[in-house]
Coordinates of N, CA, C and O in Angstrom, one line a residue:
M1202 N -4.5 7.9 33.3 CA -5.3 8.8 32.5 C -6.3 9.5 33.5 O -6.9 8.8 34.3
S1203 N -6.4 10.8 33.4 CA -7.3 11.5 34.3 C -8.8 11.2 33.9 O -9.1 10.8 32.8
S1204 N -9.7 11.3 34.9 CA -11.1 11.0 34.7 C -11.7 11.9 33.7 O -12.8 11.5 33.1
N1205 N -11.2 13.1 33.4 CA -11.8 14.0 32.5 C -11.1 14.0 31.1 O -11.4 14.8 30.3
T1206 N -10.3 13.0 30.9 CA -9.7 12.8 29.5 C -10.7 12.2 28.6 O -11.3 11.2 28.9
K1207 N -10.9 12.8 27.4 CA -11.8 12.3 26.5 C -11.1 11.3 25.5 O -10.1 11.6 25.0
L1208 N -11.7 10.1 25.3 CA -11.2 9.1 24.4 C -11.8 9.3 23.1 O -13.0 9.5 23.0
N1209 N -11.0 9.1 22.0 CA -11.6 9.3 20.7 C -12.1 8.0 20.0 O -12.4 8.0 18.9
G1210 N -12.1 6.9 20.8 CA -12.5 5.7 20.2 C -12.8 4.7 21.3 O -13.1 5.0 22.4
E1211 N -12.6 3.4 20.9 CA -12.9 2.4 21.9 C -11.8 2.3 22.9 O -10.6 2.7 22.6
E1212 N -12.1 1.7 24.0 CA -11.1 1.5 25.1 C -11.0 0.0 25.3 O -12.0 -0.7 25.4
R1213 N -9.8 -0.5 25.3 CA -9.6 -2.0 25.5 C -8.5 -2.2 26.6 O -7.6 -1.4 26.7
I1214 N -8.7 -3.2 27.4 CA -7.7 -3.6 28.4 C -7.0 -4.8 27.9 O -7.6 -5.8 27.4
V1215 N -5.7 -4.8 27.9 CA -4.9 -5.9 27.4 C -3.9 -6.2 28.6 O -3.5 -5.4 29.4
S1216 N -3.4 -7.5 28.6 CA -2.4 -7.9 29.5 C -1.0 -7.5 29.1 O -0.8 -7.5 27.9
V1217 N -0.1 -7.3 30.0 CA 1.3 -7.1 29.7 C 2.0 -8.3 30.3 O 1.9 -8.6 31.5
T1218 N 2.9 -8.9 29.5 CA 3.6 -10.1 29.9 C 4.8 -9.6 30.8 O 5.1 -8.4 30.9
E1219 N 5.5 -10.6 31.4 CA 6.7 -10.3 32.2 C 7.7 -9.6 31.4 O 8.6 -8.9 31.9
K1220 N 7.8 -9.9 30.1 CA 8.8 -9.2 29.2 C 8.3 -7.8 28.8 O 9.0 -7.1 28.0
G1221 N 7.1 -7.4 29.3 CA 6.6 -6.1 28.9 C 5.9 -6.0 27.6 O 5.7 -4.9 27.0
Q1222 N 5.5 -7.2 27.0 CA 4.8 -7.2 25.8 C 3.3 -7.1 26.0 O 2.8 -7.7 26.9
A1223 N 2.7 -6.4 25.1 CA 1.2 -6.3 25.1 C 0.7 -6.5 23.7 O 1.4 -6.1 22.7
T1224 N -0.4 -7.1 23.5 CA -1.0 -7.3 22.2 C -2.0 -6.2 21.9 O -2.9 -5.9 22.6
I1225 N -1.8 -5.6 20.7 CA -2.7 -4.5 20.2 C -3.9 -5.3 19.6 O -3.7 -6.1 18.7
P1226 N -5.1 -5.0 20.1 CA -6.2 -5.7 19.5 C -6.3 -5.6 18.0 O -6.0 -4.6 17.4
K1227 N -6.7 -6.7 17.4 CA -6.8 -6.8 15.9 C -7.6 -5.7 15.3 O -7.2 -5.1 14.3
R1228 N -8.7 -5.4 15.9 CA -9.6 -4.3 15.4 C -8.9 -3.0 15.3 O -9.0 -2.2 14.3
L1229 N -8.1 -2.7 16.3 CA -7.3 -1.4 16.4 C -6.1 -1.5 15.4 O -5.8 -0.5 14.7
R1230 N -5.5 -2.6 15.3 CA -4.4 -2.8 14.3 C -4.9 -2.5 12.9 O -4.3 -1.8 12.1
E1231 N -6.1 -3.2 12.6 CA -6.6 -3.0 11.2 C -7.1 -1.5 11.0 O -6.8 -1.0 9.9
K1232 N -7.7 -1.0 11.9 CA -8.2 0.4 11.8 C -7.1 1.4 11.6 O -7.2 2.3 10.8
H1233 N -5.9 1.2 12.2 CA -4.8 2.1 12.1 C -3.7 1.7 11.2 O -2.6 2.3 11.2
G1234 N -3.9 0.6 10.5 CA -2.9 0.1 9.5 C -1.6 -0.4 10.1 O -0.5 -0.2 9.6
I1235 N -1.7 -1.0 11.3 CA -0.5 -1.6 11.9 C -0.4 -3.0 11.5 O -1.2 -3.9 11.9
P1236 N 0.7 -3.4 10.8 CA 0.8 -4.8 10.3 C 1.4 -5.6 11.5 O 2.0 -5.1 12.4
A1237 N 1.1 -6.9 11.4 CA 1.6 -7.9 12.4 C 2.3 -9.0 11.6 O 1.7 -9.6 10.8
P1238 N 3.6 -9.2 11.8 CA 4.4 -8.4 12.7 C 4.7 -7.0 12.1 O 4.6 -6.8 10.9
G1239 N 5.0 -6.1 13.0 CA 5.2 -4.7 12.5 C 5.9 -4.0 13.7 O 6.3 -4.5 14.6
R1240 N 5.9 -2.7 13.5 CA 6.5 -1.8 14.5 C 5.6 -0.7 14.9 O 4.8 -0.2 14.1
V1241 N 5.6 -0.3 16.2 CA 4.9 0.9 16.6 C 5.9 1.7 17.5 O 6.9 1.2 17.9
K1242 N 5.5 3.0 17.7 CA 6.3 3.8 18.5 C 5.5 4.3 19.7 O 4.3 4.6 19.6
F1243 N 6.1 4.2 20.9 CA 5.4 4.7 22.1 C 5.9 6.1 22.4 O 7.1 6.3 22.5
V1244 N 5.0 7.0 22.7 CA 5.3 8.4 22.9 C 4.6 8.8 24.2 O 3.4 8.5 24.3
E1245 N 5.3 9.5 25.1 CA 4.6 10.1 26.2 C 4.3 11.5 25.9 O 5.1 12.3 25.6
N1246 N 3.0 11.9 26.0 CA 2.6 13.2 25.7 C 2.7 14.1 26.9 O 3.2 13.7 28.0
D1247 N 2.4 15.4 26.8 CA 2.6 16.4 27.8 C 1.8 16.1 29.1 O 2.1 16.5 30.2
D1248 N 0.7 15.3 28.9 CA -0.2 15.0 30.0 C 0.3 13.7 30.7 O -0.3 13.2 31.7
G1249 N 1.4 13.1 30.3 CA 2.0 11.9 30.9 C 1.3 10.6 30.4 O 1.6 9.6 30.9
E1250 N 0.5 10.7 29.4 CA -0.2 9.6 28.8 C 0.7 8.9 27.8 O 1.5 9.6 27.1
I1251 N 0.6 7.6 27.6 CA 1.4 6.9 26.6 C 0.6 6.7 25.4 O -0.6 6.2 25.5
V1252 N 1.1 7.2 24.3 CA 0.4 7.1 23.0 C 1.1 6.1 22.1 O 2.4 6.2 22.0
V1253 N 0.4 5.2 21.5 CA 1.0 4.2 20.6 C 0.7 4.7 19.1 O -0.4 5.0 18.8
R1254 N 1.8 4.9 18.4 CA 1.7 5.4 17.0 C 2.2 4.4 16.0 O 3.3 3.8 16.2
P1255 N 1.6 4.2 14.9 CA 2.1 3.3 13.8 C 3.4 3.8 13.3 O 3.6 5.1 13.2
V1256 N 4.3 3.0 12.9 CA 5.5 3.3 12.2 C 5.4 2.8 10.8 O 5.2 1.6 10.6
G1257 N 5.6 3.6 9.8 CA 5.6 3.1 8.4 C 6.7 2.2 8.1 O 7.8 2.2 8.7
S1258 N 6.5 1.4 7.1 CA 7.6 0.5 6.6 C 8.6 1.3 5.9 O 8.4 2.4 5.4
M1259 N 9.8 0.7 5.7 CA 10.9 1.3 5.0 C 10.5 1.6 3.6 O 10.9 2.6 3.0
R1260 N 9.7 0.7 3.0 CA 9.2 1.0 1.6 C 8.4 2.3 1.5 O 8.5 3.0 0.5
E1261 N 7.7 2.6 2.5 CA 6.9 3.9 2.5 C 7.8 5.1 2.6 O 7.5 6.1 2.1
F1262 N 9.0 4.9 3.2 CA 9.9 6.0 3.4 C 10.9 6.2 2.2 O 11.6 7.1 2.1
R1263 N 10.9 5.2 1.3 CA 11.9 5.2 0.2 C 11.7 6.5 -0.6 O 10.6 6.9 -1.0
G1264 N 12.8 7.2 -0.8 CA 12.8 8.4 -1.5 C 12.6 9.7 -0.7 O 12.8 10.8 -1.2
L1265 N 12.1 9.6 0.5 CA 11.9 10.8 1.3 C 13.2 11.3 1.8 O 14.2 10.6 2.0
E1266 N 13.3 12.6 2.1 CA 14.5 13.2 2.6 C 15.7 13.1 1.7 O 16.8 13.0 2.2
R1267 N 15.6 13.0 0.5 CA 16.7 12.8 -0.4 C 17.4 14.2 -0.5 O 16.8 15.2 -0.6
E1268 N 18.7 14.1 -0.5 CA 19.5 15.4 -0.5 C 20.0 15.7 -1.9 O 20.6 16.7 -2.2
S1269 N 19.7 14.8 -2.9 CA 20.2 15.0 -4.3 C 19.1 14.6 -5.2 O 18.1 14.1 -4.8
D1270 N 19.3 14.8 -6.5 CA 18.4 14.4 -7.5 C 18.7 12.9 -8.0 O 18.1 12.5 -9.0
D1271 N 19.5 12.2 -7.3 CA 19.9 10.9 -7.6 C 18.6 10.0 -7.6 O 18.0 9.9 -6.6
E1272 N 18.3 9.3 -8.7 CA 17.1 8.5 -8.8 C 17.4 7.0 -8.4 O 16.4 6.2 -8.4
R1273 N 18.6 6.7 -8.0 CA 18.9 5.3 -7.7 C 18.2 4.9 -6.4 O 17.9 5.8 -5.5
P1274 N 17.8 3.6 -6.2 CA 17.2 3.2 -5.0 C 18.1 3.5 -3.8 O 19.3 3.5 -3.9
A1275 N 17.4 3.7 -2.6 CA 18.2 4.0 -1.4 C 19.1 2.9 -1.0 O 20.2 3.1 -0.5
T1276 N 18.7 1.6 -1.4 CA 19.6 0.5 -1.0 C 20.9 0.5 -1.8 O 21.9 0.2 -1.3
A1277 N 20.8 1.0 -3.1 CA 22.1 1.1 -3.9 C 23.0 2.2 -3.3 O 24.2 2.0 -3.2
L1278 N 22.4 3.3 -2.9 CA 23.2 4.4 -2.3 C 23.8 3.9 -0.9 O 24.9 4.2 -0.7
L1279 N 23.0 3.2 -0.2 CA 23.5 2.7 1.1 C 24.7 1.7 0.9 O 25.7 1.8 1.6
R1280 N 24.5 0.8 -0.1 CA 25.6 -0.1 -0.4 C 26.9 0.6 -0.8 O 28.0 0.3 -0.3
E1281 N 26.8 1.7 -1.6 CA 27.9 2.5 -2.0 C 28.6 3.1 -0.8 O 29.8 3.2 -0.6
E1282 N 27.8 3.7 0.1 CA 28.3 4.4 1.3 C 29.0 3.4 2.2 O 30.0 3.7 2.7
R1283 N 28.4 2.2 2.3 CA 29.1 1.1 3.1 C 30.4 0.7 2.5 O 31.4 0.5 3.3
E1284 N 30.5 0.7 1.2 CA 31.8 0.3 0.6 C 32.8 1.4 0.8 O 34.0 1.1 1.1
R1285 N 32.4 2.7 0.7 CA 33.3 3.8 1.0 C 33.8 3.7 2.4 O 35.0 3.9 2.7
D1286 N 32.9 3.4 3.4 CA 33.3 3.3 4.8 C 34.3 2.1 5.0 O 35.2 2.3 5.7
K1287 N 34.1 1.0 4.3 CA 35.0 -0.1 4.4 C 36.3 0.2 3.8 O 37.4 -0.1 4.4
Q1288 N 36.4 1.0 2.7 CA 37.7 1.4 2.1 C 38.4 2.3 3.1 O 39.6 2.2 3.3
R1289 N 37.7 3.2 3.7 CA 38.3 4.1 4.7 C 38.9 3.4 5.9 O 40.0 3.6 6.3
A1290 N 38.1 2.4 6.4 CA 38.6 1.6 7.5 C 39.8 0.8 7.1 O 40.8 0.7 7.9
D1291 N 39.8 0.2 5.9 CA 40.9 -0.6 5.4 C 42.2 0.3 5.3 O 43.3 -0.1 5.7
E1292 N 42.0 1.5 4.8 CA 43.1 2.5 4.7 C 43.7 2.8 6.1 O 44.9 2.9 6.3
L1293 N 42.8 3.0 7.1 CA 43.3 3.3 8.4 C 44.0 2.2 9.0 O 45.1 2.3 9.6
I1294 N 43.5 1.0 8.8 CA 44.2 -0.2 9.3 C 45.6 -0.4 8.7 O 46.6 -0.6 9.4
E1295 N 45.6 -0.1 7.4 CA 46.9 -0.2 6.7 C 47.9 0.8 7.2 O 49.1 0.6 7.4
R1296 N 47.4 2.1 7.4 CA 48.3 3.1 7.8 C 48.8 2.8 9.2 O 50.0 3.0 9.5
F1297 N 48.0 2.3 10.1 CA 48.4 2.0 11.5 C 49.4 0.8 11.5 O 50.3 0.7 12.2
S1298 N 49.1 -0.1 10.6 CA 50.0 -1.3 10.5 C 51.4 -0.9 10.0 O 52.4 -1.4 10.5
D1299 N 51.4 0.0 9.0 CA 52.7 0.5 8.6 C 53.5 1.2 9.6 O 54.7 1.1 9.8
K1300 N 52.8 2.0 10.5 CA 53.4 2.8 11.6 C 54.0 1.8 12.6 O 55.1 2.0 13.1
T1301 N 53.3 0.8 13.0 CA 53.7 -0.2 14.0 C 54.9 -1.0 13.5 O 55.8 -1.4 14.2
E1302 N 55.0 -1.3 12.2 CA 56.1 -2.0 11.6 C 57.3 -1.2 11.6 O 58.4 -1.7 11.8
E1303 N 57.2 0.2 11.5 CA 58.3 1.1 11.4 C 59.0 1.2 12.8 O 60.1 1.5 13.0
E1304 N 58.1 1.1 13.9 CA 58.6 1.2 15.2 C 59.3 0.0 15.7 O 60.0 -0.6 15.7

């Protein structure tokens, strides 16, 4: 960080383990709504600084980016899509099995 970079809050020094893990101080986690355990995203900005951003839970994203008016939960839609994928895979396996038996 350059010496003329302005910080918008407190500055804390934390240790980084051999595995690359660092602990986000409790005060900052609480202030920014980062649950523990939870997830954060590391972003490098145009100045080369690393910015840590909270990532919302899947519950918070439920219903966003819907392509249809379907009101069913996203988990039900995902289950159906997985079943269709499994059926397609089974059909491909069956088709290739039939071809190898013919040869």
